[in-house]
């Protein structure tokens, strides 16, 4: 268990961390995604035998 | 359909590796090996098609175009397997004879805050298989221009899944410049693309699904596609960095007064970086003006990275999909066993034991080759009753196979495997009068290429490989 005083001492670093991370989250925000496509006649990917 | 489980594994792996959301599409010609199947093959082919539908639904594909080949068992069958599996089939140009669309003309999906609209078109230039008498296919020119306008009003990114050949798709991209991506199916034996026509990128993997195409999209509005690698260093990237930096400065400055801003080292550092970045951007813009390159082509528009992911046997299986594949293959084999007719005795072939009497060393040599074991490989996989596999694993006259393939299920033992007559022709006359009716000494390329197609055997070279299996001289 973390004591009340310990919790209070964690508060400021956590807030600072959030301020540090948010700008980068903004900077890396993107419209990236993957489009998988296949051309799969009869679902094949290998010979029969 | 053995590779579907490897495809499913690869999609999951790449999505995990990149931590990016994904869409998956197929441009059609998925369910059947040919638009015109021998009637005897149809029952097994329909079971396989149902299994494919189930596997694709399980893999979470977002849109599957209906190609002409997909109608091999009639349009009602395609509708049924789509309904049974909640499969997202799409087609903008397949209608009933009253002109009513049979499938959804457009499917919309959301990804990364974008709306993506996906439509599909089948090739209207060729005849439909039997079972589609009440079905019509319109030209893409008739249906796509108004449809694309509707899609454009509702979506950011427009994708067309096309069962047309490449030439037609290039024309499509030129005539309808708002299309962003065209995914081709069916026709090419090689991986292709991305071919950039105006603002569209046309892509296709080679047929038979030996590769999975992966097109990474970085969307910044409609425009000509540029490779991500090159674009990372260009003006648009710098402008995006400036946006981020400006945001940080505003955020930092919100709690500082004018005097504090001057003494705050972080604020000052960010401000200095911004001045530097603005200088770089100004230089890049000046360079572009000098080279006459349009800013719009650089700062706006989408970028991409395309890859063709091979799916060899060493790729692990997705067990859920493998379960569907095995259950389907088991059902196909069960059906084949029910259909086995009486042994065929009137084939115009003699079988390898008839050759052995006079050609003992040649027969002994052949019995050490993979051709001799060709039928056994099917038996080992439980596929000796699968009609789509048998033609390349037994020796049968092609004309007979086309007429009624069920006799392949009851081949005489001497014709199981790729036997002497597969290369040298029928020995019926030769065994009665050997000198008067000489056999063909060497096979022709067409004899081998019937089965050793590039899709099945991409390492086959006729001169080299026919030499390797050539029988010793008498």
PDB file of C-alpha atoms in Angstrom, chain B residues 2-122:
ATOM      1  CA  UNK B   2      -4.671 -24.719 -47.424  1.00  0.00           C
ATOM      2  CA  UNK B   3      -3.021 -21.305 -47.226  1.00  0.00           C
ATOM      3  CA  UNK B   4      -5.881 -19.384 -45.701  1.00  0.00           C
ATOM      4  CA  UNK B   5      -4.675 -20.124 -42.198  1.00  0.00           C
ATOM      5  CA  UNK B   6      -1.231 -18.734 -43.066  1.00  0.00           C
ATOM      6  CA  UNK B   7      -2.855 -15.621 -44.490  1.00  0.00           C
ATOM      7  CA  UNK B   8      -4.844 -15.133 -41.292  1.00  0.00           C
ATOM      8  CA  UNK B   9      -1.668 -15.536 -39.230  1.00  0.00           C
ATOM      9  CA  UNK B  10       0.177 -12.981 -41.373  1.00  0.00           C
ATOM     10  CA  UNK B  11      -2.569 -10.370 -41.038  1.00  0.00           C
ATOM     11  CA  UNK B  12      -2.512 -10.694 -37.262  1.00  0.00           C
ATOM     12  CA  UNK B  13       1.286 -10.617 -37.145  1.00  0.00           C
ATOM     13  CA  UNK B  14       1.671  -7.507 -39.278  1.00  0.00           C
ATOM     14  CA  UNK B  15      -1.091  -5.721 -37.387  1.00  0.00           C
ATOM     15  CA  UNK B  16       0.711  -6.541 -34.128  1.00  0.00           C
ATOM     16  CA  UNK B  17       4.153  -5.587 -35.479  1.00  0.00           C
ATOM     17  CA  UNK B  18       3.009  -2.191 -36.707  1.00  0.00           C
ATOM     18  CA  UNK B  19       0.370  -1.571 -34.011  1.00  0.00           C
ATOM     19  CA  UNK B  20      -1.803  -0.103 -36.751  1.00  0.00           C
ATOM     20  CA  UNK B  21      -5.493  -0.709 -37.393  1.00  0.00           C
ATOM     21  CA  UNK B  22      -6.280  -2.509 -40.641  1.00  0.00           C
ATOM     22  CA  UNK B  23      -8.773  -3.169 -43.378  1.00  0.00           C
ATOM     23  CA  UNK B  24      -8.804  -6.312 -45.532  1.00  0.00           C
ATOM     24  CA  UNK B  25     -10.338  -6.587 -48.988  1.00  0.00           C
ATOM     25  CA  UNK B  26     -10.520  -9.102 -51.820  1.00  0.00           C
ATOM     26  CA  UNK B  27     -11.271  -7.974 -55.361  1.00  0.00           C
ATOM     27  CA  UNK B  28     -13.151 -11.101 -56.420  1.00  0.00           C
ATOM     28  CA  UNK B  29     -12.627 -14.457 -58.167  1.00  0.00           C
ATOM     29  CA  UNK B  30     -12.357 -15.993 -54.716  1.00  0.00           C
ATOM     30  CA  UNK B  31     -14.726 -18.911 -54.538  1.00  0.00           C
ATOM     31  CA  UNK B  32     -14.142 -21.053 -57.644  1.00  0.00           C
ATOM     32  CA  UNK B  33     -11.138 -22.155 -59.676  1.00  0.00           C
ATOM     33  CA  UNK B  34     -12.943 -21.515 -62.969  1.00  0.00           C
ATOM     34  CA  UNK B  35     -16.162 -19.811 -64.105  1.00  0.00           C
ATOM     35  CA  UNK B  36     -17.196 -22.959 -65.983  1.00  0.00           C
ATOM     36  CA  UNK B  37     -16.853 -26.071 -63.828  1.00  0.00           C
ATOM     37  CA  UNK B  38     -17.533 -29.620 -65.022  1.00  0.00           C
ATOM     38  CA  UNK B  39     -20.966 -30.534 -63.609  1.00  0.00           C
ATOM     39  CA  UNK B  40     -19.479 -33.440 -61.689  1.00  0.00           C
ATOM     40  CA  UNK B  41     -17.064 -31.087 -59.888  1.00  0.00           C
ATOM     41  CA  UNK B  42     -19.744 -28.674 -58.768  1.00  0.00           C
ATOM     42  CA  UNK B  43     -20.835 -30.381 -55.531  1.00  0.00           C
ATOM     43  CA  UNK B  44     -17.276 -30.502 -54.156  1.00  0.00           C
ATOM     44  CA  UNK B  45     -16.503 -26.993 -55.429  1.00  0.00           C
ATOM     45  CA  UNK B  46     -19.535 -25.596 -53.604  1.00  0.00           C
ATOM     46  CA  UNK B  47     -18.387 -27.116 -50.314  1.00  0.00           C
ATOM     47  CA  UNK B  48     -14.963 -25.571 -50.810  1.00  0.00           C
ATOM     48  CA  UNK B  49     -16.556 -22.196 -51.652  1.00  0.00           C
ATOM     49  CA  UNK B  50     -18.640 -22.364 -48.460  1.00  0.00           C
ATOM     50  CA  UNK B  51     -15.481 -23.099 -46.471  1.00  0.00           C
ATOM     51  CA  UNK B  52     -13.701 -20.143 -48.068  1.00  0.00           C
ATOM     52  CA  UNK B  53     -16.639 -17.879 -47.227  1.00  0.00           C
ATOM     53  CA  UNK B  54     -16.564 -19.069 -43.624  1.00  0.00           C
ATOM     54  CA  UNK B  55     -12.797 -18.527 -43.371  1.00  0.00           C
ATOM     55  CA  UNK B  56     -12.928 -15.013 -44.847  1.00  0.00           C
ATOM     56  CA  UNK B  57     -15.757 -14.039 -42.533  1.00  0.00           C
ATOM     57  CA  UNK B  58     -13.734 -15.342 -39.580  1.00  0.00           C
ATOM     58  CA  UNK B  59     -10.642 -13.435 -40.734  1.00  0.00           C
ATOM     59  CA  UNK B  60     -12.701 -10.242 -40.572  1.00  0.00           C
ATOM     60  CA  UNK B  61     -12.446  -9.115 -44.187  1.00  0.00           C
ATOM     61  CA  UNK B  62     -14.218  -5.789 -44.671  1.00  0.00           C
ATOM     62  CA  UNK B  63     -15.251  -6.097 -48.329  1.00  0.00           C
ATOM     63  CA  UNK B  64     -15.180  -8.826 -50.992  1.00  0.00           C
ATOM     64  CA  UNK B  65     -16.013  -8.030 -54.590  1.00  0.00           C
ATOM     65  CA  UNK B  66     -18.070 -10.498 -56.623  1.00  0.00           C
ATOM     66  CA  UNK B  67     -16.249 -11.474 -59.820  1.00  0.00           C
ATOM     67  CA  UNK B  68     -17.622 -13.396 -62.787  1.00  0.00           C
ATOM     68  CA  UNK B  69     -15.854 -16.548 -61.605  1.00  0.00           C
ATOM     69  CA  UNK B  70     -17.658 -16.324 -58.264  1.00  0.00           C
ATOM     70  CA  UNK B  71     -20.913 -16.992 -60.100  1.00  0.00           C
ATOM     71  CA  UNK B  72     -19.798 -20.474 -61.282  1.00  0.00           C
ATOM     72  CA  UNK B  73     -22.476 -22.199 -59.182  1.00  0.00           C
ATOM     73  CA  UNK B  74     -25.145 -19.565 -59.896  1.00  0.00           C
ATOM     74  CA  UNK B  75     -25.856 -16.265 -58.207  1.00  0.00           C
ATOM     75  CA  UNK B  76     -28.256 -17.782 -55.684  1.00  0.00           C
ATOM     76  CA  UNK B  77     -25.446 -19.890 -54.273  1.00  0.00           C
ATOM     77  CA  UNK B  78     -23.230 -16.811 -53.754  1.00  0.00           C
ATOM     78  CA  UNK B  79     -26.099 -15.016 -52.037  1.00  0.00           C
ATOM     79  CA  UNK B  80     -26.629 -18.018 -49.791  1.00  0.00           C
ATOM     80  CA  UNK B  81     -23.018 -18.365 -48.617  1.00  0.00           C
ATOM     81  CA  UNK B  82     -22.851 -14.603 -48.048  1.00  0.00           C
ATOM     82  CA  UNK B  83     -26.010 -14.716 -45.917  1.00  0.00           C
ATOM     83  CA  UNK B  84     -24.918 -17.863 -44.032  1.00  0.00           C
ATOM     84  CA  UNK B  85     -21.602 -16.298 -43.051  1.00  0.00           C
ATOM     85  CA  UNK B  86     -22.512 -12.590 -42.889  1.00  0.00           C
ATOM     86  CA  UNK B  87     -19.907 -12.049 -45.587  1.00  0.00           C
ATOM     87  CA  UNK B  88     -19.456  -8.426 -46.753  1.00  0.00           C
ATOM     88  CA  UNK B  89     -19.939  -8.940 -50.497  1.00  0.00           C
ATOM     89  CA  UNK B  90     -20.038  -5.817 -52.627  1.00  0.00           C
ATOM     90  CA  UNK B  91     -20.912  -5.183 -56.271  1.00  0.00           C
ATOM     91  CA  UNK B  92     -21.992  -2.027 -58.047  1.00  0.00           C
ATOM     92  CA  UNK B  93     -22.718  -3.625 -61.408  1.00  0.00           C
ATOM     93  CA  UNK B  94     -24.302  -7.058 -60.853  1.00  0.00           C
ATOM     94  CA  UNK B  95     -28.075  -6.740 -61.173  1.00  0.00           C
ATOM     95  CA  UNK B  96     -31.088  -8.898 -61.806  1.00  0.00           C
ATOM     96  CA  UNK B  97     -32.784  -8.604 -65.178  1.00  0.00           C
ATOM     97  CA  UNK B  98     -34.968  -5.791 -63.836  1.00  0.00           C
ATOM     98  CA  UNK B  99     -31.871  -3.756 -63.108  1.00  0.00           C
ATOM     99  CA  UNK B 100     -32.041  -4.124 -59.317  1.00  0.00           C
ATOM    100  CA  UNK B 101     -28.703  -4.521 -57.564  1.00  0.00           C
ATOM    101  CA  UNK B 102     -28.098  -7.967 -56.087  1.00  0.00           C
ATOM    102  CA  UNK B 103     -25.387  -7.012 -53.569  1.00  0.00           C
ATOM    103  CA  UNK B 104     -24.570  -3.856 -51.612  1.00  0.00           C
ATOM    104  CA  UNK B 105     -23.102  -1.345 -54.103  1.00  0.00           C
ATOM    105  CA  UNK B 106     -20.935   0.356 -51.462  1.00  0.00           C
ATOM    106  CA  UNK B 107     -19.677  -0.589 -48.027  1.00  0.00           C
ATOM    107  CA  UNK B 108     -18.610   2.150 -45.628  1.00  0.00           C
ATOM    108  CA  UNK B 109     -16.187   1.594 -42.808  1.00  0.00           C
ATOM    109  CA  UNK B 110     -14.422   3.841 -40.277  1.00  0.00           C
ATOM    110  CA  UNK B 111     -10.734   3.705 -39.519  1.00  0.00           C
ATOM    111  CA  UNK B 112      -8.466   6.237 -37.761  1.00  0.00           C
ATOM    112  CA  UNK B 113     -11.321   8.737 -37.817  1.00  0.00           C
ATOM    113  CA  UNK B 114     -11.632   8.422 -41.593  1.00  0.00           C
ATOM    114  CA  UNK B 115     -14.601   7.139 -43.526  1.00  0.00           C
ATOM    115  CA  UNK B 116     -13.592   4.662 -46.210  1.00  0.00           C
ATOM    116  CA  UNK B 117     -16.039   3.776 -48.988  1.00  0.00           C
ATOM    117  CA  UNK B 118     -15.474   0.504 -50.853  1.00  0.00           C
ATOM    118  CA  UNK B 119     -17.257  -0.537 -54.018  1.00  0.00           C
ATOM    119  CA  UNK B 120     -16.704  -3.383 -56.479  1.00  0.00           C
ATOM    120  CA  UNK B 121     -17.177  -4.142 -60.156  1.00  0.00           C
ATOM    121  CA  UNK B 122     -17.207  -7.409 -62.121  1.00  0.00           C
TER     122      UNK B 122
END
